[in-house]
PDB file of C-alpha atoms in Angstrom:
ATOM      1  CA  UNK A   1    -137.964 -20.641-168.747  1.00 46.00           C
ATOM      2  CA  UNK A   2    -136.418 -22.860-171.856  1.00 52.00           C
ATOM      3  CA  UNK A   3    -137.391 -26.103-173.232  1.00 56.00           C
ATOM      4  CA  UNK A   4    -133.920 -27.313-172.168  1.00 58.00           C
ATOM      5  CA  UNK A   5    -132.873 -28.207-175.377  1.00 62.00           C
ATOM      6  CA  UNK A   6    -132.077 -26.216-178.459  1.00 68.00           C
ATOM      7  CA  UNK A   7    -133.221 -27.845-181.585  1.00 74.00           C
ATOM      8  CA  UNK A   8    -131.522 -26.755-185.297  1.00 80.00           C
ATOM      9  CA  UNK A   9    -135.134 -28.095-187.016  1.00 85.00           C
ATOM     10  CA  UNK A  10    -138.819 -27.833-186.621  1.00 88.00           C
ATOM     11  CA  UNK A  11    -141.668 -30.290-187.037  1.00 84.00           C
ATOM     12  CA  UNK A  12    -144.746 -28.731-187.786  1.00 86.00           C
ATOM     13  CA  UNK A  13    -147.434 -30.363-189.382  1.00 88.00           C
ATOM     14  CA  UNK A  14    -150.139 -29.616-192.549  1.00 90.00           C
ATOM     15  CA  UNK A  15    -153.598 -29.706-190.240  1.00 87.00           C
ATOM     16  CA  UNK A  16    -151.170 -27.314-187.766  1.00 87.00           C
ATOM     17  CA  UNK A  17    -150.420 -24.795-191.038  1.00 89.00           C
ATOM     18  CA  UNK A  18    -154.021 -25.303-191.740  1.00 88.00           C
ATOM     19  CA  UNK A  19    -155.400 -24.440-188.333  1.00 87.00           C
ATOM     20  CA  UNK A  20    -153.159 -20.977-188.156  1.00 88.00           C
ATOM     21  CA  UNK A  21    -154.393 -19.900-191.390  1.00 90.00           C
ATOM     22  CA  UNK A  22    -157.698 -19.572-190.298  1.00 86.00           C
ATOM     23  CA  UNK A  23    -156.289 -17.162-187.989  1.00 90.00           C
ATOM     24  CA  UNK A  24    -156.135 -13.815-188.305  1.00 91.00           C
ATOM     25  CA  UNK A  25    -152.763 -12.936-189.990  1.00 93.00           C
ATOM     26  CA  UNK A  26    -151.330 -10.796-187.305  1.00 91.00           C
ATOM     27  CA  UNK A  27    -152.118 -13.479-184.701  1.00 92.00           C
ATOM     28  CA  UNK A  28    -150.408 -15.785-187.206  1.00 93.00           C
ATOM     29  CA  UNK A  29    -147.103 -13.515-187.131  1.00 93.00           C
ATOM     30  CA  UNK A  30    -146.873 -14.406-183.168  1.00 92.00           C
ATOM     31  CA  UNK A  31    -147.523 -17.674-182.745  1.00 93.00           C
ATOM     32  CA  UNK A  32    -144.800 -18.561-186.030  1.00 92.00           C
ATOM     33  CA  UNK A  33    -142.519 -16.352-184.362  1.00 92.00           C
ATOM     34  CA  UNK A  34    -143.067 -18.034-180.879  1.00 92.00           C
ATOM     35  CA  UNK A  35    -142.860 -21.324-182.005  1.00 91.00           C
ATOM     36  CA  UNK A  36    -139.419 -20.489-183.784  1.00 91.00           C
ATOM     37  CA  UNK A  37    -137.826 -19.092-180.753  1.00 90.00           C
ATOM     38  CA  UNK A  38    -139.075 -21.542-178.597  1.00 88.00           C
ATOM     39  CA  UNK A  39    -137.941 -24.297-180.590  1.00 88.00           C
ATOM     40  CA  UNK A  40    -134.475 -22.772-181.613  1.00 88.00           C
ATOM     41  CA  UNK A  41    -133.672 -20.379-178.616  1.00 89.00           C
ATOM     42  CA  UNK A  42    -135.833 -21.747-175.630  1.00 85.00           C
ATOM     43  CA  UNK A  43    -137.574 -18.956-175.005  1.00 87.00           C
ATOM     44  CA  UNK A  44    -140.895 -19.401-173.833  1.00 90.00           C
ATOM     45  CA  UNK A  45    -143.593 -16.745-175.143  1.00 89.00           C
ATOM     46  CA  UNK A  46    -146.091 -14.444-173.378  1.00 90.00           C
ATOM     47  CA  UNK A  47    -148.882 -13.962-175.725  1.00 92.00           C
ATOM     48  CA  UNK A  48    -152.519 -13.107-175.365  1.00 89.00           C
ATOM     49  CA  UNK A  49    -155.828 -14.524-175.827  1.00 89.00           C
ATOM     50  CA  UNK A  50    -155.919 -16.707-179.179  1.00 89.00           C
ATOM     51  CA  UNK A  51    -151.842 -16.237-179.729  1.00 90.00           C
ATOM     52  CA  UNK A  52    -151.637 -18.224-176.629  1.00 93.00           C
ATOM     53  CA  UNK A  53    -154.247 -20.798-177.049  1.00 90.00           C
ATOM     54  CA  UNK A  54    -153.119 -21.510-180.461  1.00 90.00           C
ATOM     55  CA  UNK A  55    -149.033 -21.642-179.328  1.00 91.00           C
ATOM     56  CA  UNK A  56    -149.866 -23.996-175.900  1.00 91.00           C
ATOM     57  CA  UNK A  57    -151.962 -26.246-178.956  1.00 90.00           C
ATOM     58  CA  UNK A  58    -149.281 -26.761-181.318  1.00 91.00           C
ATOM     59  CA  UNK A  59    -146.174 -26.963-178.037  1.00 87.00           C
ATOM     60  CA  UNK A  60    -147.345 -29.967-177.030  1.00 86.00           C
ATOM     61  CA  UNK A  61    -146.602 -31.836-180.307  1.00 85.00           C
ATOM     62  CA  UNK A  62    -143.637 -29.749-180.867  1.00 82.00           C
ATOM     63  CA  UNK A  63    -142.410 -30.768-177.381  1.00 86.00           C
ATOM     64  CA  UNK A  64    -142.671 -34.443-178.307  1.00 86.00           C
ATOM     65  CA  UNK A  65    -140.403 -33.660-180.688  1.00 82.00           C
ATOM     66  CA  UNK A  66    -137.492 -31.675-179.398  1.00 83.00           C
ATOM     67  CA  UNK A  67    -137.453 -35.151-176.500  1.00 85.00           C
ATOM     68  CA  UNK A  68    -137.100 -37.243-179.632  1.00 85.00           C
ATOM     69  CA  UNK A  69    -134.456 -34.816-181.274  1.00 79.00           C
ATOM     70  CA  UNK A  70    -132.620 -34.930-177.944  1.00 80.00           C
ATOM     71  CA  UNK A  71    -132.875 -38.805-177.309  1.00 80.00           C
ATOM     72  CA  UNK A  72    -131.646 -39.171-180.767  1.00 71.00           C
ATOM     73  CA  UNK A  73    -128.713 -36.854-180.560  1.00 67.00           C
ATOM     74  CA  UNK A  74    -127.549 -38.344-177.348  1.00 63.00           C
ATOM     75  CA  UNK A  75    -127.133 -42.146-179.370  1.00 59.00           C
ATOM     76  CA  UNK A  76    -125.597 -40.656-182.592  1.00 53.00           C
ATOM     77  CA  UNK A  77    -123.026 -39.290-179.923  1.00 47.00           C
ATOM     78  CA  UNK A  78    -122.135 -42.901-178.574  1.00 55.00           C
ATOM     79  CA  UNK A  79    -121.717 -44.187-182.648  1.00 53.00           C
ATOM     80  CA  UNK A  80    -119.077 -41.606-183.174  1.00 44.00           C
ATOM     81  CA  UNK A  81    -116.865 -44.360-184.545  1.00 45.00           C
ATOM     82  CA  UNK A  82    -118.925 -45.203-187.791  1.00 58.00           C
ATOM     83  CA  UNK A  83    -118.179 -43.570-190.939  1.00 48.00           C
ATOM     84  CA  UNK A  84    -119.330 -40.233-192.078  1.00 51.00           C
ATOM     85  CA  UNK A  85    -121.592 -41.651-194.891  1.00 57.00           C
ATOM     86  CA  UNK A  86    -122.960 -44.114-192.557  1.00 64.00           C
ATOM     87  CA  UNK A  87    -124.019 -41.567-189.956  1.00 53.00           C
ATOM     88  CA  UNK A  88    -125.998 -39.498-192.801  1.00 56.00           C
ATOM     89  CA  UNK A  89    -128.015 -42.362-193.378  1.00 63.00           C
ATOM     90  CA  UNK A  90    -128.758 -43.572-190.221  1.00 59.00           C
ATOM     91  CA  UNK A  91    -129.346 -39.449-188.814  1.00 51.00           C
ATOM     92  CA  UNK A  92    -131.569 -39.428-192.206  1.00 52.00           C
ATOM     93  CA  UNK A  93    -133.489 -42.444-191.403  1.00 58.00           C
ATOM     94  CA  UNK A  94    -134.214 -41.778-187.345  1.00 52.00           C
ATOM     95  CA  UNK A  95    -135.771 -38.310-189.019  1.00 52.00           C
ATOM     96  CA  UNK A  96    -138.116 -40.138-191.188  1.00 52.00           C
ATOM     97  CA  UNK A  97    -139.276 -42.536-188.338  1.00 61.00           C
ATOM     98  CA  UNK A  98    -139.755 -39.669-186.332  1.00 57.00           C
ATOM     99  CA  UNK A  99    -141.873 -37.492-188.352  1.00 52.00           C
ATOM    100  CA  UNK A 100    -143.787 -40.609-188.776  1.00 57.00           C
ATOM    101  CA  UNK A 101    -144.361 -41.349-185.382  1.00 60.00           C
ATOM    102  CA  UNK A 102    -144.696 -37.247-184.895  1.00 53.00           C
ATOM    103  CA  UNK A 103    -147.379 -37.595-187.329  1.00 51.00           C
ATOM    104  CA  UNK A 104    -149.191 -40.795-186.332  1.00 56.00           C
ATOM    105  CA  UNK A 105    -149.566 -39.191-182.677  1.00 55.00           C
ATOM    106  CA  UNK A 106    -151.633 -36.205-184.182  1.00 44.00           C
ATOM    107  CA  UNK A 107    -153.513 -38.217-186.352  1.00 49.00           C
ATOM    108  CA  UNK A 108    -154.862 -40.014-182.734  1.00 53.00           C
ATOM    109  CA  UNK A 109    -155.718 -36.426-181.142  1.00 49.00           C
ATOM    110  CA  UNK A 110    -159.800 -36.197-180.214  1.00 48.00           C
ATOM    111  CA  UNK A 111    -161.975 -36.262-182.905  1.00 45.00           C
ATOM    112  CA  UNK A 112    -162.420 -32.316-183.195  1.00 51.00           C
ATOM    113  CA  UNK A 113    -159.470 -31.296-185.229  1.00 56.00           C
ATOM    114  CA  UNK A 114    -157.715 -27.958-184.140  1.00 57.00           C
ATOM    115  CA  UNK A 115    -158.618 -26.447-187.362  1.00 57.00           C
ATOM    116  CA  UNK A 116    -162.544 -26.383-185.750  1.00 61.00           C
ATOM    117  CA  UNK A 117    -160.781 -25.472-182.252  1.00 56.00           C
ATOM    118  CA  UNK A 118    -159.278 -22.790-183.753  1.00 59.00           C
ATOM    119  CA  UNK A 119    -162.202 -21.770-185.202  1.00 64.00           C
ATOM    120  CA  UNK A 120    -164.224 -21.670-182.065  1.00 62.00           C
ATOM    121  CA  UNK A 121    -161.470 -19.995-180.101  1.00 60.00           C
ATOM    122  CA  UNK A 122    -160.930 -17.408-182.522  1.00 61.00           C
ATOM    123  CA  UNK A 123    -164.410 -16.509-182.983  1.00 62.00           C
ATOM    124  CA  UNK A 124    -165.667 -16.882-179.768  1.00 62.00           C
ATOM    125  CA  UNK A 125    -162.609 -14.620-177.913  1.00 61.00           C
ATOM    126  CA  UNK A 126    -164.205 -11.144-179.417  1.00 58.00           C
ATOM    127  CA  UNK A 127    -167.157 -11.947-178.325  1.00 64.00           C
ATOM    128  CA  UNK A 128    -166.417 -13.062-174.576  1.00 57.00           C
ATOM    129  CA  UNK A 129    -164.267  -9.529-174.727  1.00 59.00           C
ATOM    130  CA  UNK A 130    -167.534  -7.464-175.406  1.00 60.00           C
ATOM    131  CA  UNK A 131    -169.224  -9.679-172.989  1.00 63.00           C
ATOM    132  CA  UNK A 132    -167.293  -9.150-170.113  1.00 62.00           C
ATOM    133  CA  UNK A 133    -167.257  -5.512-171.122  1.00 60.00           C
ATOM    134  CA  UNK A 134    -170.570  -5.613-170.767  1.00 61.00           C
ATOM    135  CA  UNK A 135    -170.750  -6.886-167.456  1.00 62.00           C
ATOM    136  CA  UNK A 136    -168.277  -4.767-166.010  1.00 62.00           C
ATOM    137  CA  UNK A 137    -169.847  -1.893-167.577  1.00 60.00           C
ATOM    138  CA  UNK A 138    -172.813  -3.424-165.633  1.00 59.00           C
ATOM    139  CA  UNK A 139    -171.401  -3.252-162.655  1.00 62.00           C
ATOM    140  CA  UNK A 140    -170.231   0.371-162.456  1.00 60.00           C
ATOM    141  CA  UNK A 141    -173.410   1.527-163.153  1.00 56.00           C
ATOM    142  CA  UNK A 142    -174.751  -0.484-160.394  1.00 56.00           C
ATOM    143  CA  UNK A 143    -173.364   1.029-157.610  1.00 56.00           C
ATOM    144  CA  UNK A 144    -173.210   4.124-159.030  1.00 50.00           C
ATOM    145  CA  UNK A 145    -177.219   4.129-159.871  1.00 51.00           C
ATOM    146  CA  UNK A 146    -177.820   1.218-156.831  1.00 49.00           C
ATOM    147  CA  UNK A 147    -180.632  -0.021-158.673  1.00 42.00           C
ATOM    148  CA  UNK A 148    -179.429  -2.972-160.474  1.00 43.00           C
ATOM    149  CA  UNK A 149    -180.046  -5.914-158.703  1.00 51.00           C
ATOM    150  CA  UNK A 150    -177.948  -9.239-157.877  1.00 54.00           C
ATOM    151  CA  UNK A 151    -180.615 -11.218-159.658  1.00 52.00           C
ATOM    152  CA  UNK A 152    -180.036  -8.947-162.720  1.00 56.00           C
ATOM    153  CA  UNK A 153    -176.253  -9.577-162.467  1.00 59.00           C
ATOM    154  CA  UNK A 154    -176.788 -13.394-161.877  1.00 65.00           C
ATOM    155  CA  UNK A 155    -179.155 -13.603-165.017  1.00 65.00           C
ATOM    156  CA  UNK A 156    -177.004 -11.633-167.372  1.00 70.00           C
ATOM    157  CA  UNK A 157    -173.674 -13.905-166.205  1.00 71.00           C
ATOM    158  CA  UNK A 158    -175.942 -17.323-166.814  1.00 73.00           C
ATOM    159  CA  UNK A 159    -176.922 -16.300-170.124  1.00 76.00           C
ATOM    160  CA  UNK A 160    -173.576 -15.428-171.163  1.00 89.00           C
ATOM    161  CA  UNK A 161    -172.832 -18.727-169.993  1.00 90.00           C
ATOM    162  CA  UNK A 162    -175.295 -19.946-172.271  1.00 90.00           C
ATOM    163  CA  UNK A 163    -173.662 -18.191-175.391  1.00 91.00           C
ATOM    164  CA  UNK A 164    -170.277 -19.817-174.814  1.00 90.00           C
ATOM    165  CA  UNK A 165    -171.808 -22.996-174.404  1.00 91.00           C
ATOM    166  CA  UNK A 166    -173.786 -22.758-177.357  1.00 91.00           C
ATOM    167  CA  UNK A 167    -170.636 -21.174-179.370  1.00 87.00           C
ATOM    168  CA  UNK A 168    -168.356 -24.015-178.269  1.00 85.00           C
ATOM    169  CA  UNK A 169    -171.050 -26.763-179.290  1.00 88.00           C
ATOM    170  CA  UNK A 170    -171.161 -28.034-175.399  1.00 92.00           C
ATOM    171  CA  UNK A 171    -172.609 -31.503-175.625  1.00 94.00           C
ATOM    172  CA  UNK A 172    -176.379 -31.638-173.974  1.00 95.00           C
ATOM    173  CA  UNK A 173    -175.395 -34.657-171.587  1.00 94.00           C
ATOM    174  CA  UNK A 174    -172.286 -32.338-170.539  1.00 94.00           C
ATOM    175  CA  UNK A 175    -174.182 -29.269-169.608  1.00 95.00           C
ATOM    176  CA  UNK A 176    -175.633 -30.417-166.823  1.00 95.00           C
ATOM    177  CA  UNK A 177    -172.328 -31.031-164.883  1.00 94.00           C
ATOM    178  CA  UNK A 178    -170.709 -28.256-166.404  1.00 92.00           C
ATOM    179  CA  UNK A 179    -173.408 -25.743-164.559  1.00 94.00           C
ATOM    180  CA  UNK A 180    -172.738 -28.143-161.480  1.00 95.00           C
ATOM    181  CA  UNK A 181    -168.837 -27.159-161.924  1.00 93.00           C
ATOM    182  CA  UNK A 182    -169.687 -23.807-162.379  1.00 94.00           C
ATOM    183  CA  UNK A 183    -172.287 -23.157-159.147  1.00 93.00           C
ATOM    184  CA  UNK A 184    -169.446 -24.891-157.081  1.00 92.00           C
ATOM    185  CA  UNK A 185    -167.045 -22.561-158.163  1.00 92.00           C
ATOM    186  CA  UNK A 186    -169.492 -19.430-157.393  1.00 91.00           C
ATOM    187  CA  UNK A 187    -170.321 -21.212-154.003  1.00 93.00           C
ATOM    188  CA  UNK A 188    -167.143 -20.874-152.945  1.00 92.00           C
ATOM    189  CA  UNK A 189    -166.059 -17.486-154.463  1.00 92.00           C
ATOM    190  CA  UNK A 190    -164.685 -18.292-157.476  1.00 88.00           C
ATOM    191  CA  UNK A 191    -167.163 -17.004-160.370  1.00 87.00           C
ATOM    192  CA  UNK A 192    -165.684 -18.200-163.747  1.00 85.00           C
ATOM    193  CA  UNK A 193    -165.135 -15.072-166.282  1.00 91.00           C
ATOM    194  CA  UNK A 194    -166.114 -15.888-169.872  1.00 90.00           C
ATOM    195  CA  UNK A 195    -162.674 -16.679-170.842  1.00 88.00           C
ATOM    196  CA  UNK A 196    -161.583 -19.199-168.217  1.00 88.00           C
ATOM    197  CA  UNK A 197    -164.927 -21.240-168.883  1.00 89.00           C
ATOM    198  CA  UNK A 198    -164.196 -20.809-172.700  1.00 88.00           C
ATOM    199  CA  UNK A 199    -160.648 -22.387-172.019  1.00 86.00           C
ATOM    200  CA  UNK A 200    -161.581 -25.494-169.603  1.00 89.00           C
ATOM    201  CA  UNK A 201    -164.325 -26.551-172.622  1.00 90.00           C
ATOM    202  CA  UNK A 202    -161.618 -26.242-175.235  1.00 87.00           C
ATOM    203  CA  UNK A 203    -158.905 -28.379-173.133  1.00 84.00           C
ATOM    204  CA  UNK A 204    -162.120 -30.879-172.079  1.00 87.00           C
ATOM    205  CA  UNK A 205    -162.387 -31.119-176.309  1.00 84.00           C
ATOM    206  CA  UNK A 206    -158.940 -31.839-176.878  1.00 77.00           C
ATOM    207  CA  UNK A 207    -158.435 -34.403-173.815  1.00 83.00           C
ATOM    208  CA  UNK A 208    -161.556 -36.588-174.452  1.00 85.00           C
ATOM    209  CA  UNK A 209    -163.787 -37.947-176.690  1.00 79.00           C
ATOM    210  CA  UNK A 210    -166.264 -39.429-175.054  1.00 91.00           C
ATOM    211  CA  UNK A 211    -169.363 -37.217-173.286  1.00 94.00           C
ATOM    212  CA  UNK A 212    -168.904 -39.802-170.211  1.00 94.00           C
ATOM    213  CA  UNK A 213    -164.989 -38.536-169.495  1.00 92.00           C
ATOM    214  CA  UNK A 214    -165.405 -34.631-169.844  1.00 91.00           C
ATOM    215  CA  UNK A 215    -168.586 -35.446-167.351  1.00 94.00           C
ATOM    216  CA  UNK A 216    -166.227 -37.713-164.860  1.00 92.00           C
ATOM    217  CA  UNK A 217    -163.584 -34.866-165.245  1.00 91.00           C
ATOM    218  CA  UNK A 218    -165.891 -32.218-163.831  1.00 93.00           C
ATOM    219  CA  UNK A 219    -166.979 -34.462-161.276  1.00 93.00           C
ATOM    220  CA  UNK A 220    -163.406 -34.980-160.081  1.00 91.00           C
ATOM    221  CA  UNK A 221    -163.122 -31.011-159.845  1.00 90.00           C
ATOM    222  CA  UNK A 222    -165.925 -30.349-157.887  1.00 92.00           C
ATOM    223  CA  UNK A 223    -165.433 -33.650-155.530  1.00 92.00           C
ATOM    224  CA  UNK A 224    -161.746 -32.575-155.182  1.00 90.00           C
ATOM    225  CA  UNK A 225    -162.887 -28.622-154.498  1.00 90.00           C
ATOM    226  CA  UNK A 226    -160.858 -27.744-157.409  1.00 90.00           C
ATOM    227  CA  UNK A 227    -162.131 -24.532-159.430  1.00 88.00           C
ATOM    228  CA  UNK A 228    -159.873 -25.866-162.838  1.00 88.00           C
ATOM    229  CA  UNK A 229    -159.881 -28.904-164.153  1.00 81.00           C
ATOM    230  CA  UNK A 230    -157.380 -30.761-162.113  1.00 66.00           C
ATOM    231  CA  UNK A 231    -155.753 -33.211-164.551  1.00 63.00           C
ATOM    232  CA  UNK A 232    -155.833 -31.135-167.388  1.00 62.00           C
ATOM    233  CA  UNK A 233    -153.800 -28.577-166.334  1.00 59.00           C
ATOM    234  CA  UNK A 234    -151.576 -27.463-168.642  1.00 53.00           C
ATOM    235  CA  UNK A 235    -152.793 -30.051-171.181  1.00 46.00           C
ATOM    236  CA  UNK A 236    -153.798 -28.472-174.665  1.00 45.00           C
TER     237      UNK A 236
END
């Protein structure tokens, strides 16, 4: 499905360049390719694991401006009657104050820049791969051997838990209610893999700042029976 509008320039901006180069380079190669044909063409990627996460980060901003692009195409259309010359410098000058305001909206993202995001996500994807490898490795050899226990299973899914908590830098005062999200959803049989928790703490990084809103957010998932975090879906 397209963006609905087919741009003939991209915004992209330095902390964005930054954050990809920290990337390995063949993840880099999709995600600039992605973002080019979903600016220019529409076309909306299907990538994997960081590719994705790194794409959904950087559509966001580059949806805000494709909406200005349009809105600003649509006026120039209705000032047809000015002069060439004139229309150069007032197209020139609605670029600049986008960029601007492109920029400025960044700049008031969360605190944790998506270089560090990045980071985490990059680092901590391998890992929650030979995890859950691990696990389901686990598994097999339960009910072939039937003498691994449920307690065994439960203890080695907390502690990875644990890991991606610690790996993500999880807040102390957030734990707490992010174990409460996390029971609920095994309660009602819905146990989080390693990558799905790994994603709601990124998004809950990205949408707040404060320790008192990523705890409120939970709360609102669990009250609401939700196993995601309701208002943040699709937010990056």
């Amino acid at each position: 499905m397209g963006n609905g509008f087919q741009s003939n320039r991209i915004t992209l901006f330095r902390e964005q360049y930054d954050a990809l180069s920290k990337l390995p380079v063949s993840i880099q190669g999709k995600v600039y390719k992605a973002l080019m044909d979903y600016n220019f063409t529409g076309i909306v990627p299907k990538l994997d694991g960081t590719a994705q996460l790194a794409f959904d980060l950087i559509k966001a901003g580059l949806d805000v401006s494709l909406s200005k692009q349009k809105a600003g195409q649509a006026g120039g259309y209705q000032k047809a009657s000015k002069s060439l010359a004139e229309s150069k410098q007032d197209s020139s000058k609605s670029l600049a104050d986008e960029d601007s305001k492109d920029l400025a909206e960044v700049k008031q993202k969360p605190s944790k820049s998506q270089a560090e995001v990045y980071q985490k996500s990059s680092s901590i994807e391998k890992r929650s791969i030979d995890r859950e490898d691990s696990i389901e490795s686990s598994k097999e050899s339960s009910k072939e051997s039937k003498y691994v226990s449920k307690e065994n299973k439960s203890g080695a899914r907390k502690q990875s838990y644990e890991s991606i908590m610690d790996d993500l830098e999880v807040e102390e005062v957030v734990r707490p209610m992010l174990w409460e999200f996390i029971k609920h959803c095994q309660a009602n049989g819905h146990t989080l893999i390693n990558s799905k928790l790994s994603d709601i703490i990124i998004r809950l990084d990205f949408a707040y700042r404060d320790t008192s809103q990523k705890i409120e957010s939970l709360k609102k998932a669990i009250a609401g029976g939700y196993y995601d975090i309701a208002e943040l879906r699709g937010v990056v």
